[in-house]
Tab-separated table of N, CA and C in Angstrom:
chain	number	residue	atom	x	y	z
A	1	ARG	N	-7.820	7.348	-4.748
A	1	ARG	CA	-8.196	7.320	-2.737
A	1	ARG	C	-7.048	5.520	-3.253
A	2	TRP	N	-7.264	4.848	-4.600
A	2	TRP	CA	-6.127	3.947	-4.739
A	2	TRP	C	-5.443	3.749	-6.199
A	3	MET	N	-5.812	5.032	-6.584
A	3	MET	CA	-4.535	5.306	-7.558
A	3	MET	C	-3.322	5.522	-7.216
A	4	ALA	N	-2.729	4.769	-8.113
A	4	ALA	CA	-1.389	5.065	-7.928
A	4	ALA	C	-0.569	6.263	-8.266
A	5	PRO	N	0.316	6.606	-7.666
A	5	PRO	CA	1.377	8.412	-8.222
A	5	PRO	C	1.467	8.457	-8.878
A	6	GLU	N	2.567	7.563	-9.741
A	6	GLU	CA	2.603	7.201	-11.339
A	6	GLU	C	1.268	7.713	-12.429
A	7	VAL	N	0.382	6.949	-12.404
A	7	VAL	CA	-0.925	7.015	-12.570
A	7	VAL	C	-1.882	8.516	-12.747
A	8	ILE	N	-1.334	8.892	-11.545
A	8	ILE	CA	-2.329	10.433	-11.272
A	8	ILE	C	-1.636	11.785	-11.991
A	9	ARG	N	-0.262	10.879	-12.118
A	9	ARG	CA	0.721	11.841	-12.483
A	9	ARG	C	1.023	11.790	-14.648
A	10	HIS	N	-0.305	10.832	-14.458
A	10	HIS	CA	0.032	10.689	-16.392
A	10	HIS	C	0.932	9.912	-17.111
A	11	HIS	N	1.229	8.882	-16.148
A	11	HIS	CA	2.976	8.653	-16.567
A	11	HIS	C	2.365	7.164	-17.189
A	12	PRO	N	2.963	6.064	-17.921
A	12	PRO	CA	2.689	5.549	-18.914
A	12	PRO	C	2.173	3.870	-17.311
A	13	TYR	N	1.366	3.559	-17.715
A	13	TYR	CA	0.755	2.574	-17.105
A	13	TYR	C	0.710	1.055	-16.296
A	14	SER	N	1.315	0.627	-15.713
A	14	SER	CA	1.086	-1.058	-15.705
A	14	SER	C	1.339	-1.677	-14.298
A	15	GLU	N	1.997	-3.110	-14.399
A	15	GLU	CA	1.269	-3.812	-13.542
A	15	GLU	C	1.595	-3.374	-11.692
A	16	LYS	N	2.932	-2.458	-11.493
A	16	LYS	CA	3.229	-1.790	-10.551
A	16	LYS	C	2.335	-0.993	-10.321
A	17	ALA	N	1.390	-0.263	-10.700
A	17	ALA	CA	-0.154	0.517	-10.613
A	17	ALA	C	-0.639	-0.345	-10.250
A	18	ASP	N	-0.997	-1.426	-10.408
A	18	ASP	CA	-2.081	-2.496	-9.775
A	18	ASP	C	-1.987	-2.735	-8.878
A	19	CYS	N	0.169	-2.997	-8.395
A	19	CYS	CA	0.821	-3.099	-6.903
A	19	CYS	C	0.267	-2.103	-6.002
A	20	TYR	N	-0.147	-0.865	-6.104
A	20	TYR	CA	0.188	0.185	-5.100
A	20	TYR	C	-1.812	0.090	-4.388
A	21	SER	N	-2.611	-0.411	-5.579
A	21	SER	CA	-3.583	-0.524	-5.723
A	21	SER	C	-3.627	-1.303	-4.625
A	22	TYR	N	-3.201	-2.317	-5.058
A	22	TYR	CA	-4.036	-3.950	-3.831
A	22	TYR	C	-3.565	-3.090	-2.830
A	23	GLY	N	-2.448	-2.673	-2.474
A	23	GLY	CA	-1.067	-2.355	-1.115
A	23	GLY	C	-2.243	-1.071	-0.282
A	24	VAL	N	-3.585	-0.179	-0.858
A	24	VAL	CA	-3.781	0.375	-0.572
A	24	VAL	C	-5.397	-0.863	0.277
A	25	LEU	N	-5.616	-1.279	-0.777
A	25	LEU	CA	-7.014	-2.505	-0.671
A	25	LEU	C	-6.359	-3.336	0.345
A	26	VAL	N	-5.357	-3.614	0.822
A	26	VAL	CA	-4.896	-4.485	1.856
A	26	VAL	C	-4.833	-3.813	3.470
A	27	TRP	N	-4.624	-1.756	3.128
A	27	TRP	CA	-4.495	-1.741	4.151
A	27	TRP	C	-5.929	-1.046	4.914
A	28	GLN	N	-6.657	-1.283	3.555
A	28	GLN	CA	-8.269	-0.878	3.466
A	28	GLN	C	-8.992	-2.109	4.081
A	29	LEU	N	-8.341	-2.742	4.506
A	29	LEU	CA	-9.004	-4.245	5.133
A	29	LEU	C	-8.325	-4.342	6.553
A	30	LEU	N	-6.965	-3.562	5.922
A	30	LEU	CA	-6.758	-3.761	8.069
A	30	LEU	C	-7.631	-2.731	8.484
A	31	THR	N	-7.421	-1.735	8.380
A	31	THR	CA	-7.875	-0.728	9.208
A	31	THR	C	-9.526	-0.484	9.065
A	32	ARG	N	-10.230	-0.909	8.296
A	32	ARG	CA	-11.864	-0.922	7.795
A	32	ARG	C	-12.406	1.057	7.992
A	33	GLU	N	-11.196	1.039	7.177
A	33	GLU	CA	-11.397	3.083	7.401
A	33	GLU	C	-11.074	3.025	5.370
A	34	ASN	N	-11.917	4.493	5.007
A	34	ASN	CA	-11.124	4.444	3.847
A	34	ASN	C	-9.762	5.452	3.839
A	35	PRO	N	-9.286	5.334	2.978
A	35	PRO	CA	-7.725	6.072	2.665
A	35	PRO	C	-8.343	7.500	2.650
A	36	PHE	N	-7.259	8.622	3.464
A	36	PHE	CA	-7.602	10.361	3.546
A	36	PHE	C	-9.125	10.114	3.672
A	37	ALA	N	-9.648	9.476	4.440
A	37	ALA	CA	-10.849	9.438	4.224
A	37	ALA	C	-11.409	11.067	4.009
A	38	LEU	N	-10.896	11.562	5.325
A	38	LEU	CA	-11.151	13.782	5.511
A	38	LEU	C	-10.230	14.084	4.635
A	39	HIS	N	-9.682	13.721	3.364
A	39	HIS	CA	-10.499	14.356	2.070
A	39	HIS	C	-11.060	14.260	1.184
A	40	SER	N	-11.292	15.379	0.154
A	40	SER	CA	-11.636	15.378	-1.140
A	40	SER	C	-11.063	14.522	-1.704
A	41	GLN	N	-11.336	13.586	-3.195
A	41	GLN	CA	-10.336	12.571	-3.871
A	41	GLN	C	-9.744	13.419	-4.070
A	42	LEU	N	-9.869	15.071	-5.308
A	42	LEU	CA	-8.616	15.954	-5.475
A	42	LEU	C	-7.868	15.760	-4.936
A	43	GLU	N	-8.147	16.215	-3.443
A	43	GLU	CA	-7.289	16.653	-2.239
A	43	GLU	C	-6.541	15.511	-2.137
A	44	ALA	N	-7.034	14.156	-1.803
A	44	ALA	CA	-6.151	12.761	-1.606
A	44	ALA	C	-5.534	12.870	-2.692
A	45	ALA	N	-5.625	12.432	-3.923
A	45	ALA	CA	-5.036	12.647	-5.589
A	45	ALA	C	-3.862	13.210	-5.357
A	46	GLY	N	-3.681	14.273	-5.041
A	46	GLY	CA	-2.556	15.545	-4.370
A	46	GLY	C	-1.873	14.960	-3.322
A	47	LYS	N	-1.825	14.615	-2.393
A	47	LYS	CA	-1.417	14.114	-0.658
A	47	LYS	C	-0.424	12.967	-1.700
A	48	VAL	N	-1.102	12.336	-2.639
A	48	VAL	CA	-0.326	10.624	-3.137
A	48	VAL	C	0.923	11.256	-3.652
A	49	ALA	N	0.386	12.244	-4.965
A	49	ALA	CA	1.100	12.580	-6.470
A	49	ALA	C	2.394	13.728	-5.725
A	50	LEU	N	1.714	14.637	-4.903
A	50	LEU	CA	2.971	15.758	-4.675
A	50	LEU	C	3.284	15.296	-3.460
A	51	GLU	N	2.549	15.244	-2.869
A	51	GLU	CA	3.784	14.958	-1.603
A	51	GLU	C	3.741	13.681	-1.036
A	52	GLU	N	3.682	12.462	-1.763
A	52	GLU	CA	4.518	11.384	-1.612
A	52	GLU	C	3.819	10.159	-0.488
A	53	ALA	N	2.858	11.341	0.388
A	53	ALA	CA	1.692	11.130	1.062
A	53	ALA	C	0.884	9.250	1.149
A	54	ARG	N	0.788	8.400	1.938
A	54	ARG	CA	0.262	7.529	2.377
A	54	ARG	C	-0.056	7.740	3.288
A	55	PRO	N	-1.180	6.807	3.309
A	55	PRO	CA	-1.733	6.208	5.372
A	55	PRO	C	-1.678	5.690	5.724
A	56	GLN	N	-1.221	5.888	7.237
A	56	GLN	CA	-1.114	6.005	8.489
A	56	GLN	C	-1.378	4.478	8.788
A	57	PHE	N	-0.590	4.052	9.481
A	57	PHE	CA	-0.541	2.009	10.100
A	57	PHE	C	-1.648	2.776	11.461
A	58	PRO	N	-2.172	1.608	12.154
A	58	PRO	CA	-2.459	1.281	13.362
A	58	PRO	C	-1.523	0.585	13.999
A	59	ILE	N	-1.233	1.533	15.319
A	59	ILE	CA	-0.144	1.053	16.310
A	59	ILE	C	0.358	-0.577	16.182
A	60	VAL	N	-0.812	-1.001	16.409
A	60	VAL	CA	-0.933	-2.667	16.457
A	60	VAL	C	-0.087	-3.822	14.881
A	61	THR	N	-0.443	-2.523	14.342
A	61	THR	CA	-0.241	-3.539	12.728
A	61	THR	C	1.518	-4.328	12.962
A	62	PRO	N	0.742	-5.256	12.111
A	62	PRO	CA	2.933	-7.004	12.060
A	62	PRO	C	3.607	-6.398	11.195
A	63	SER	N	4.454	-5.932	11.865
A	63	SER	CA	6.135	-5.573	10.594
A	63	SER	C	5.204	-6.094	9.408
A	64	CYS	N	5.876	-7.374	9.425
A	64	CYS	CA	5.649	-8.142	7.732
A	64	CYS	C	4.654	-7.667	6.798
A	65	ILE	N	3.359	-7.486	8.154
A	65	ILE	CA	1.845	-5.820	6.953
A	65	ILE	C	2.849	-5.201	6.283
A	66	GLN	N	3.094	-4.769	7.310
A	66	GLN	CA	3.072	-3.444	7.034
A	66	GLN	C	3.924	-3.583	5.935
A	67	LYS	N	5.722	-3.941	5.943
A	67	LYS	CA	6.657	-4.018	5.250
A	67	LYS	C	5.551	-4.329	3.672
A	68	LEU	N	4.873	-5.282	3.516
A	68	LEU	CA	4.550	-5.897	2.469
A	68	LEU	C	3.696	-4.784	1.742
A	69	ILE	N	2.545	-3.760	2.603
A	69	ILE	CA	1.795	-2.280	2.147
A	69	ILE	C	3.258	-1.937	1.253
A	70	GLU	N	4.029	-1.400	2.915
A	70	GLU	CA	4.285	-0.433	2.321
A	70	GLU	C	5.499	-0.780	0.591
A	71	ASN	N	6.170	-2.070	1.156
A	71	ASN	CA	6.921	-2.061	-0.388
A	71	ASN	C	5.822	-2.077	-1.879
A	72	CYS	N	4.552	-1.758	-1.358
A	72	CYS	CA	3.004	-2.412	-3.002
A	72	CYS	C	2.927	-0.425	-2.826
A	73	TRP	N	3.350	0.557	-2.127
A	73	TRP	CA	3.237	1.579	-1.813
A	73	TRP	C	4.554	2.625	-2.046
A	74	ALA	N	5.748	1.857	-3.029
A	74	ALA	CA	6.985	2.603	-3.385
A	74	ALA	C	6.885	3.482	-3.881
A	75	GLU	N	7.365	4.803	-3.890
A	75	GLU	CA	7.254	5.773	-4.570
A	75	GLU	C	7.938	5.220	-6.566
A	76	ASP	N	9.561	4.343	-5.990
A	76	ASP	CA	9.908	4.018	-7.344
A	76	ASP	C	9.344	2.834	-7.163
A	77	THR	N	8.919	2.799	-8.817
A	77	THR	CA	8.029	1.192	-9.029
A	77	THR	C	9.265	0.417	-9.430
A	78	ARG	N	9.651	0.081	-9.629
A	78	ARG	CA	10.945	-0.606	-9.806
A	78	ARG	C	11.157	-1.389	-8.114
A	79	GLU	N	11.023	-0.599	-7.552
A	79	GLU	CA	10.968	-0.924	-5.634
A	79	GLU	C	9.735	-1.995	-5.711
A	80	ARG	N	8.197	-2.471	-6.256
A	80	ARG	CA	7.786	-3.063	-5.716
A	80	ARG	C	7.797	-4.453	-6.006
A	81	PHE	N	7.284	-5.453	-5.268
A	81	PHE	CA	6.942	-6.333	-5.493
A	81	PHE	C	5.873	-6.765	-7.330
A	82	SER	N	6.062	-7.128	-7.192
A	82	SER	CA	5.629	-7.712	-8.908
A	82	SER	C	4.671	-8.913	-7.579
A	83	PHE	N	3.166	-9.404	-8.706
A	83	PHE	CA	2.163	-9.613	-8.264
A	83	PHE	C	2.604	-11.170	-8.370
A	84	GLN	N	3.460	-11.850	-8.974
A	84	GLN	CA	3.797	-13.102	-8.988
A	84	GLN	C	4.610	-13.761	-6.987
A	85	ILE	N	5.190	-12.157	-6.549
A	85	ILE	CA	6.275	-12.469	-5.404
A	85	ILE	C	5.391	-11.888	-4.497
A	86	ILE	N	4.387	-11.182	-4.461
A	86	ILE	CA	3.353	-11.020	-3.565
A	86	ILE	C	2.730	-12.348	-3.353
A	87	CYS	N	2.712	-13.190	-4.305
A	87	CYS	CA	1.713	-14.429	-4.251
A	87	CYS	C	2.122	-14.667	-3.753
A	88	GLU	N	3.423	-15.200	-3.723
A	88	GLU	CA	3.869	-15.866	-2.923
A	88	GLU	C	4.748	-15.972	-1.733
A	89	ASN	N	4.654	-14.636	-1.417
A	89	ASN	CA	5.193	-14.738	0.078
A	89	ASN	C	3.550	-15.201	0.144
A	90	LEU	N	2.116	-14.688	0.187
A	90	LEU	CA	1.112	-14.905	0.481
A	90	LEU	C	1.110	-16.000	0.858
A	91	GLN	N	1.562	-16.788	0.070
A	91	GLN	CA	0.976	-18.865	-0.053
A	91	GLN	C	2.154	-19.345	1.004
A	92	ASN	N	3.491	-18.702	0.854
A	92	ASN	CA	3.783	-19.285	2.479
A	92	ASN	C	4.183	-18.803	3.712
A	93	GLY	N	2.892	-17.708	3.612
A	93	GLY	CA	2.254	-17.248	5.395
A	93	GLY	C	2.967	-16.177	5.366
A	94	PHE	N	2.244	-15.700	7.009
A	94	PHE	CA	3.752	-14.699	7.729
A	94	PHE	C	4.579	-15.272	8.725
A	95	ASP	N	5.450	-15.010	8.543
A	95	ASP	CA	5.496	-15.879	10.464
A	95	ASP	C	4.862	-14.870	11.381
A	96	LEU	N	4.021	-14.836	12.194
A	96	LEU	CA	3.061	-13.164	12.957
A	96	LEU	C	3.921	-14.125	14.144
A	97	SER	N	4.905	-15.130	14.717
A	97	SER	CA	5.478	-15.954	15.696
A	97	SER	C	6.628	-14.689	16.487
A	98	GLN	N	5.984	-14.414	15.690
A	98	GLN	CA	8.433	-13.880	15.742
A	98	GLN	C	7.839	-11.912	15.342
A	99	GLU	N	5.926	-11.849	16.085
A	99	GLU	CA	5.850	-10.214	16.082
A	99	GLU	C	6.109	-9.760	17.525
A	100	GLU	N	6.130	-9.060	17.730
A	100	GLU	CA	5.937	-8.031	19.186
A	100	GLU	C	4.525	-7.604	19.933
A	101	GLU	N	4.218	-7.807	18.216
A	101	GLU	CA	2.816	-6.398	18.526
A	101	GLU	C	1.934	-8.053	18.621
A	102	LYS	N	1.010	-7.814	19.010
A	102	LYS	CA	-0.945	-8.478	19.060
A	102	LYS	C	-1.416	-7.939	18.131
A	103	TRP	N	-2.299	-8.672	17.703
A	103	TRP	CA	-3.092	-8.174	17.070
A	103	TRP	C	-4.658	-7.726	18.636
């Protein structure tokens, strides 16, 4: 459920796999749900690795947080942020005042 698609496919492991898992964890904190809860672990792995499926976001998710999580979930590992960039974004904070959605 938290494993990166490239790891499921037995490709080389890197920090970017941890980035994917971090995105799932942040999604889980946001939603208070388990990803792909209606599927077995094997089915969930197949959805992620073969179908490029990702958990759905609640409608009220602030776009800045959704964009961060979606970046962590990028299929192409080169597109994912490094943890240094993630930390910089978190330290600088999110500008929620520009969000149209409300928590």
